[in-house]
PDB file of C-alpha atoms in Angstrom:
ATOM      1  CA  UNK K  20      64.774  68.338  15.380  1.00 53.00           C
ATOM      2  CA  UNK K  21      67.011  66.819  13.220  1.00 66.00           C
ATOM      3  CA  UNK K  22      66.911  63.061  12.419  1.00 76.00           C
ATOM      4  CA  UNK K  23      67.821  60.710  14.638  1.00 91.00           C
ATOM      5  CA  UNK K  24      69.930  58.315  13.607  1.00 96.00           C
ATOM      6  CA  UNK K  25      71.359  54.913  15.131  1.00 95.00           C
ATOM      7  CA  UNK K  26      74.340  53.682  13.789  1.00 96.00           C
ATOM      8  CA  UNK K  27      73.199  50.026  14.069  1.00 92.00           C
ATOM      9  CA  UNK K  28      72.477  47.951  11.333  1.00 92.00           C
ATOM     10  CA  UNK K  29      69.362  46.002  10.408  1.00 85.00           C
ATOM     11  CA  UNK K  30      70.253  43.096   7.916  1.00 69.00           C
ATOM     12  CA  UNK K  31      68.003  42.295   5.167  1.00 69.00           C
ATOM     13  CA  UNK K  32      69.635  38.534   5.448  1.00 64.00           C
ATOM     14  CA  UNK K  33      66.993  37.420   8.283  1.00 65.00           C
ATOM     15  CA  UNK K  34      63.729  38.143   5.843  1.00 69.00           C
ATOM     16  CA  UNK K  35      64.510  35.931   3.135  1.00 69.00           C
ATOM     17  CA  UNK K  36      62.038  37.340  -0.383  1.00 71.00           C
ATOM     18  CA  UNK K  37      63.651  40.690   0.554  1.00 77.00           C
ATOM     19  CA  UNK K  38      63.100  43.055  -2.486  1.00 84.00           C
ATOM     20  CA  UNK K  39      65.704  46.122  -3.155  1.00 86.00           C
ATOM     21  CA  UNK K  40      64.261  48.639  -5.787  1.00 92.00           C
ATOM     22  CA  UNK K  41      65.975  51.939  -6.985  1.00 94.00           C
ATOM     23  CA  UNK K  42      65.432  55.016  -8.700  1.00 95.00           C
ATOM     24  CA  UNK K  43      66.256  58.440 -10.036  1.00 95.00           C
ATOM     25  CA  UNK K  44      64.556  61.446  -9.937  1.00 94.00           C
ATOM     26  CA  UNK K  45      63.717  62.224 -13.338  1.00 94.00           C
ATOM     27  CA  UNK K  46      62.268  65.175 -14.683  1.00 94.00           C
ATOM     28  CA  UNK K  47      60.153  64.281 -17.925  1.00 92.00           C
ATOM     29  CA  UNK K  48      57.749  65.857 -20.978  1.00 91.00           C
ATOM     30  CA  UNK K  49      57.040  65.275 -24.485  1.00 92.00           C
ATOM     31  CA  UNK K  50      55.993  68.441 -26.546  1.00 87.00           C
ATOM     32  CA  UNK K  51      53.242  68.125 -29.099  1.00 88.00           C
ATOM     33  CA  UNK K  52      55.804  66.576 -31.577  1.00 88.00           C
ATOM     34  CA  UNK K  53      56.173  63.729 -29.992  1.00 91.00           C
ATOM     35  CA  UNK K  54      59.631  64.823 -28.885  1.00 90.00           C
ATOM     36  CA  UNK K  55      60.396  63.502 -25.385  1.00 91.00           C
ATOM     37  CA  UNK K  56      63.057  65.861 -22.897  1.00 91.00           C
ATOM     38  CA  UNK K  57      64.488  64.552 -19.912  1.00 91.00           C
ATOM     39  CA  UNK K  58      66.407  66.100 -17.202  1.00 91.00           C
ATOM     40  CA  UNK K  59      67.959  64.255 -14.203  1.00 92.00           C
ATOM     41  CA  UNK K  60      66.904  66.057 -11.121  1.00 93.00           C
ATOM     42  CA  UNK K  61      69.396  64.441  -8.776  1.00 94.00           C
ATOM     43  CA  UNK K  62      72.425  62.397  -9.931  1.00 95.00           C
ATOM     44  CA  UNK K  63      71.815  59.891  -6.685  1.00 96.00           C
ATOM     45  CA  UNK K  64      69.476  56.687  -6.937  1.00 97.00           C
ATOM     46  CA  UNK K  65      67.352  56.415  -4.128  1.00 97.00           C
ATOM     47  CA  UNK K  66      66.885  52.797  -3.078  1.00 96.00           C
ATOM     48  CA  UNK K  67      63.567  51.385  -1.520  1.00 95.00           C
ATOM     49  CA  UNK K  68      63.303  47.623   0.685  1.00 90.00           C
ATOM     50  CA  UNK K  69      60.517  45.353   0.627  1.00 89.00           C
ATOM     51  CA  UNK K  70      60.867  43.176   3.859  1.00 84.00           C
ATOM     52  CA  UNK K  71      58.390  40.026   4.270  1.00 78.00           C
ATOM     53  CA  UNK K  72      58.759  38.057   7.567  1.00 76.00           C
ATOM     54  CA  UNK K  73      56.550  35.185   7.418  1.00 71.00           C
ATOM     55  CA  UNK K  74      55.725  32.742  10.301  1.00 65.00           C
ATOM     56  CA  UNK K  75      58.566  34.490  12.332  1.00 65.00           C
ATOM     57  CA  UNK K  76      58.975  33.824  16.340  1.00 68.00           C
ATOM     58  CA  UNK K  77      57.194  36.855  18.022  1.00 59.00           C
ATOM     59  CA  UNK K  78      60.585  36.335  20.211  1.00 63.00           C
ATOM     60  CA  UNK K  79      62.558  37.178  17.106  1.00 65.00           C
ATOM     61  CA  UNK K  80      60.417  39.747  16.106  1.00 61.00           C
ATOM     62  CA  UNK K  81      60.378  41.545  19.043  1.00 60.00           C
ATOM     63  CA  UNK K  82      64.067  41.846  19.204  1.00 68.00           C
ATOM     64  CA  UNK K  83      64.652  42.505  15.580  1.00 77.00           C
ATOM     65  CA  UNK K  84      62.175  44.769  14.101  1.00 82.00           C
ATOM     66  CA  UNK K  85      59.578  45.874  16.722  1.00 82.00           C
ATOM     67  CA  UNK K  86      62.529  46.936  19.214  1.00 87.00           C
ATOM     68  CA  UNK K  87      64.285  48.394  16.176  1.00 90.00           C
ATOM     69  CA  UNK K  88      60.598  50.514  15.132  1.00 91.00           C
ATOM     70  CA  UNK K  89      60.832  51.791  19.010  1.00 92.00           C
ATOM     71  CA  UNK K  90      64.235  52.762  19.324  1.00 92.00           C
ATOM     72  CA  UNK K  91      64.284  55.040  16.338  1.00 94.00           C
ATOM     73  CA  UNK K  92      60.623  56.891  16.707  1.00 94.00           C
ATOM     74  CA  UNK K  93      58.687  55.017  14.324  1.00 94.00           C
ATOM     75  CA  UNK K  94      59.130  56.471  10.873  1.00 95.00           C
ATOM     76  CA  UNK K  95      61.071  59.470  12.207  1.00 95.00           C
ATOM     77  CA  UNK K  96      64.806  58.158  12.872  1.00 96.00           C
ATOM     78  CA  UNK K  97      67.292  55.584  10.473  1.00 97.00           C
ATOM     79  CA  UNK K  98      69.470  53.115  10.788  1.00 97.00           C
ATOM     80  CA  UNK K  99      71.807  50.877   8.543  1.00 96.00           C
ATOM     81  CA  UNK K 100      71.338  48.264   6.184  1.00 93.00           C
ATOM     82  CA  UNK K 101      73.217  45.934   4.499  1.00 92.00           C
ATOM     83  CA  UNK K 102      71.767  45.544   0.901  1.00 90.00           C
ATOM     84  CA  UNK K 103      73.621  42.140  -0.473  1.00 87.00           C
ATOM     85  CA  UNK K 104      73.263  42.878  -4.016  1.00 90.00           C
ATOM     86  CA  UNK K 105      75.363  46.392  -3.544  1.00 95.00           C
ATOM     87  CA  UNK K 106      77.735  46.270  -0.095  1.00 97.00           C
ATOM     88  CA  UNK K 107      81.313  47.060  -1.680  1.00 98.00           C
ATOM     89  CA  UNK K 108      82.824  50.351  -3.782  1.00 98.00           C
ATOM     90  CA  UNK K 109      84.472  46.978  -5.681  1.00 98.00           C
ATOM     91  CA  UNK K 110      82.123  46.108  -8.153  1.00 97.00           C
ATOM     92  CA  UNK K 111      79.273  46.119  -6.042  1.00 97.00           C
ATOM     93  CA  UNK K 112      79.961  42.828  -4.068  1.00 97.00           C
ATOM     94  CA  UNK K 113      84.021  42.217  -4.496  1.00 98.00           C
ATOM     95  CA  UNK K 114      86.642  42.757  -1.723  1.00 98.00           C
ATOM     96  CA  UNK K 115      87.725  46.562  -1.621  1.00 98.00           C
ATOM     97  CA  UNK K 116      90.796  47.951  -2.588  1.00 98.00           C
ATOM     98  CA  UNK K 117      92.484  51.535  -1.819  1.00 98.00           C
ATOM     99  CA  UNK K 118      91.986  52.491  -6.115  1.00 98.00           C
ATOM    100  CA  UNK K 119      88.274  51.128  -5.883  1.00 98.00           C
ATOM    101  CA  UNK K 120      86.658  54.871  -6.592  1.00 98.00           C
ATOM    102  CA  UNK K 121      87.856  58.376  -7.229  1.00 98.00           C
ATOM    103  CA  UNK K 122      86.961  60.602  -3.984  1.00 98.00           C
ATOM    104  CA  UNK K 123      84.722  63.751  -4.277  1.00 97.00           C
ATOM    105  CA  UNK K 124      85.972  66.836  -2.875  1.00 94.00           C
ATOM    106  CA  UNK K 125      83.127  68.439  -0.382  1.00 94.00           C
ATOM    107  CA  UNK K 126      82.138  71.931   0.539  1.00 90.00           C
ATOM    108  CA  UNK K 127      83.842  71.439   3.812  1.00 91.00           C
ATOM    109  CA  UNK K 128      87.340  72.369   2.901  1.00 90.00           C
ATOM    110  CA  UNK K 129      90.095  69.518   4.175  1.00 91.00           C
ATOM    111  CA  UNK K 130      87.090  66.922   3.567  1.00 97.00           C
ATOM    112  CA  UNK K 131      87.017  64.262   1.005  1.00 98.00           C
ATOM    113  CA  UNK K 132      83.774  62.181   0.542  1.00 98.00           C
ATOM    114  CA  UNK K 133      84.149  58.177  -0.792  1.00 98.00           C
ATOM    115  CA  UNK K 134      81.800  57.856  -3.658  1.00 98.00           C
ATOM    116  CA  UNK K 135      80.283  54.852  -5.708  1.00 98.00           C
ATOM    117  CA  UNK K 136      80.600  56.297  -9.205  1.00 98.00           C
ATOM    118  CA  UNK K 137      78.227  54.754 -11.815  1.00 96.00           C
ATOM    119  CA  UNK K 138      80.763  55.390 -14.770  1.00 92.00           C
ATOM    120  CA  UNK K 139      83.180  58.275 -15.120  1.00 94.00           C
ATOM    121  CA  UNK K 140      84.223  59.790 -11.891  1.00 95.00           C
ATOM    122  CA  UNK K 141      83.181  63.298 -13.004  1.00 94.00           C
ATOM    123  CA  UNK K 142      80.245  65.687 -11.576  1.00 92.00           C
ATOM    124  CA  UNK K 143      77.678  65.231 -14.365  1.00 91.00           C
ATOM    125  CA  UNK K 144      78.026  61.010 -13.724  1.00 95.00           C
ATOM    126  CA  UNK K 145      75.233  59.280 -11.396  1.00 97.00           C
ATOM    127  CA  UNK K 146      77.102  58.420  -8.448  1.00 97.00           C
ATOM    128  CA  UNK K 147      76.011  57.011  -4.964  1.00 97.00           C
ATOM    129  CA  UNK K 148      77.759  59.311  -1.513  1.00 98.00           C
ATOM    130  CA  UNK K 149      78.901  56.604   0.522  1.00 98.00           C
ATOM    131  CA  UNK K 150      77.604  57.914   3.978  1.00 98.00           C
ATOM    132  CA  UNK K 151      77.627  54.785   5.884  1.00 98.00           C
ATOM    133  CA  UNK K 152      81.293  52.689   5.399  1.00 98.00           C
ATOM    134  CA  UNK K 153      81.652  49.586   7.221  1.00 98.00           C
ATOM    135  CA  UNK K 154      84.438  50.628  10.639  1.00 98.00           C
ATOM    136  CA  UNK K 155      87.370  49.219   9.715  1.00 98.00           C
ATOM    137  CA  UNK K 156      86.849  47.944   5.844  1.00 98.00           C
ATOM    138  CA  UNK K 157      88.054  51.973   4.607  1.00 98.00           C
ATOM    139  CA  UNK K 158      91.594  51.616   2.332  1.00 98.00           C
ATOM    140  CA  UNK K 159      92.536  54.758   1.000  1.00 98.00           C
ATOM    141  CA  UNK K 160      95.239  56.013  -2.024  1.00 98.00           C
ATOM    142  CA  UNK K 161      97.275  58.562  -3.632  1.00 98.00           C
ATOM    143  CA  UNK K 162      97.979  58.736  -6.982  1.00 98.00           C
ATOM    144  CA  UNK K 163      97.249  54.845  -6.829  1.00 98.00           C
ATOM    145  CA  UNK K 164     100.042  53.693  -3.814  1.00 98.00           C
ATOM    146  CA  UNK K 165      97.888  52.963  -0.873  1.00 98.00           C
ATOM    147  CA  UNK K 166      98.405  55.039   2.566  1.00 98.00           C
ATOM    148  CA  UNK K 167      98.004  53.140   5.776  1.00 96.00           C
ATOM    149  CA  UNK K 168      98.852  56.640   7.809  1.00 97.00           C
ATOM    150  CA  UNK K 169      97.769  60.031   7.103  1.00 97.00           C
ATOM    151  CA  UNK K 170      94.581  59.814   6.559  1.00 98.00           C
ATOM    152  CA  UNK K 171      90.833  59.412   8.830  1.00 98.00           C
ATOM    153  CA  UNK K 172      87.629  58.648   7.781  1.00 98.00           C
ATOM    154  CA  UNK K 173      84.451  59.196   9.858  1.00 98.00           C
ATOM    155  CA  UNK K 174      82.478  56.353   9.562  1.00 98.00           C
ATOM    156  CA  UNK K 175      79.048  58.271  10.644  1.00 97.00           C
ATOM    157  CA  UNK K 176      79.694  60.514   7.210  1.00 97.00           C
ATOM    158  CA  UNK K 177      81.934  58.761   4.895  1.00 98.00           C
ATOM    159  CA  UNK K 178      84.373  61.667   4.766  1.00 98.00           C
ATOM    160  CA  UNK K 179      87.954  61.520   5.065  1.00 98.00           C
ATOM    161  CA  UNK K 180      90.364  64.241   5.994  1.00 98.00           C
ATOM    162  CA  UNK K 181      94.364  64.173   5.469  1.00 97.00           C
ATOM    163  CA  UNK K 182      96.959  64.851   7.832  1.00 95.00           C
ATOM    164  CA  UNK K 183      99.055  67.065   5.417  1.00 93.00           C
ATOM    165  CA  UNK K 184      96.786  68.126   2.792  1.00 92.00           C
ATOM    166  CA  UNK K 185      96.831  66.448  -0.365  1.00 94.00           C
ATOM    167  CA  UNK K 186      98.801  68.391  -3.467  1.00 94.00           C
ATOM    168  CA  UNK K 187      97.203  69.957  -6.349  1.00 91.00           C
ATOM    169  CA  UNK K 188      96.431  67.335  -9.235  1.00 93.00           C
ATOM    170  CA  UNK K 189      96.554  64.560  -6.693  1.00 96.00           C
ATOM    171  CA  UNK K 190      94.652  61.196  -7.308  1.00 97.00           C
ATOM    172  CA  UNK K 191      92.723  60.722  -4.312  1.00 98.00           C
ATOM    173  CA  UNK K 192      90.944  57.159  -4.292  1.00 98.00           C
ATOM    174  CA  UNK K 193      88.889  54.726  -1.877  1.00 98.00           C
ATOM    175  CA  UNK K 194      87.621  51.593  -1.229  1.00 98.00           C
ATOM    176  CA  UNK K 195      85.121  50.174   1.233  1.00 98.00           C
ATOM    177  CA  UNK K 196      82.273  48.239   2.537  1.00 98.00           C
ATOM    178  CA  UNK K 197      79.107  50.307   3.189  1.00 98.00           C
ATOM    179  CA  UNK K 198      75.903  50.386   4.649  1.00 97.00           C
ATOM    180  CA  UNK K 199      72.613  52.030   3.028  1.00 97.00           C
ATOM    181  CA  UNK K 200      71.148  55.039   5.414  1.00 97.00           C
ATOM    182  CA  UNK K 201      67.128  54.009   5.551  1.00 97.00           C
ATOM    183  CA  UNK K 202      64.148  54.437   7.491  1.00 97.00           C
ATOM    184  CA  UNK K 203      60.636  52.867   8.063  1.00 96.00           C
ATOM    185  CA  UNK K 204      58.491  54.313   5.463  1.00 94.00           C
ATOM    186  CA  UNK K 205      55.137  53.238   6.792  1.00 91.00           C
ATOM    187  CA  UNK K 206      54.302  52.778  10.218  1.00 89.00           C
ATOM    188  CA  UNK K 207      54.065  48.958  11.325  1.00 83.00           C
ATOM    189  CA  UNK K 208      50.134  48.625  10.774  1.00 75.00           C
ATOM    190  CA  UNK K 209      49.915  44.240   9.666  1.00 69.00           C
ATOM    191  CA  UNK K 210      51.376  42.535  12.527  1.00 71.00           C
ATOM    192  CA  UNK K 211      49.486  39.147  12.321  1.00 68.00           C
ATOM    193  CA  UNK K 212      49.361  36.664  15.034  1.00 68.00           C
ATOM    194  CA  UNK K 213      49.724  33.784  12.987  1.00 65.00           C
ATOM    195  CA  UNK K 214      49.998  31.204  15.673  1.00 67.00           C
ATOM    196  CA  UNK K 215      50.853  30.653  19.006  1.00 67.00           C
ATOM    197  CA  UNK K 216      53.992  32.731  19.626  1.00 70.00           C
ATOM    198  CA  UNK K 217      54.733  33.637  15.620  1.00 72.00           C
ATOM    199  CA  UNK K 218      53.742  36.880  13.362  1.00 73.00           C
ATOM    200  CA  UNK K 219      53.645  37.697  10.290  1.00 75.00           C
ATOM    201  CA  UNK K 220      54.662  41.152   8.887  1.00 78.00           C
ATOM    202  CA  UNK K 221      55.871  43.435   6.116  1.00 80.00           C
ATOM    203  CA  UNK K 222      57.535  46.228   5.949  1.00 87.00           C
ATOM    204  CA  UNK K 223      59.034  48.798   3.970  1.00 91.00           C
ATOM    205  CA  UNK K 224      62.210  50.836   3.880  1.00 95.00           C
ATOM    206  CA  UNK K 225      63.523  53.602   2.152  1.00 96.00           C
ATOM    207  CA  UNK K 226      67.450  54.981   1.594  1.00 97.00           C
ATOM    208  CA  UNK K 227      67.881  58.465   3.445  1.00 97.00           C
ATOM    209  CA  UNK K 228      69.911  60.491   0.977  1.00 96.00           C
ATOM    210  CA  UNK K 229      71.089  63.564   3.730  1.00 94.00           C
ATOM    211  CA  UNK K 230      70.973  61.277   6.947  1.00 92.00           C
TER     212      UNK K 230
END
């Protein structure tokens, strides 16, 4: 059975003190001469998020956290999360424009992936594949000119198709707001009843690279 993914968003704004971390998968080796050799195994960073909820109402916890945990089957499924440090293709937090990022050709003919490039838009550069654009926020351009028609985006994959196939050499770009696809990393083991109708809990979320 494939992963269950809900297109619902959990906003980490509701958890003050939330912490986001990002890491790359890197292979490291040091030889006898103490020379370091490193290889970037995957050019995509992977984010994790630690949420600490202190003394929240029982009703709040049930509606916002515990209910979502059960609807995705605990650590089985995924959902959207807005990272308030990086949610736009325009300089992390800016208003998206149609020329923010170069689109990337996918393995499916006629489809292009929205990407957040970290550096030059080439295959050797680190990048984040934007697979959960915010509906209604995507803008697209061809050769620097914004297109208001002639294209469609799948907001569950971040892939764009064009009514008329672009010509070889056309520069295709896009911009949008986006969410991270994430899942619960652990079960809800430490829910503390701190007062009558008050709950405290700590949650770790992990980015899903291929939702």
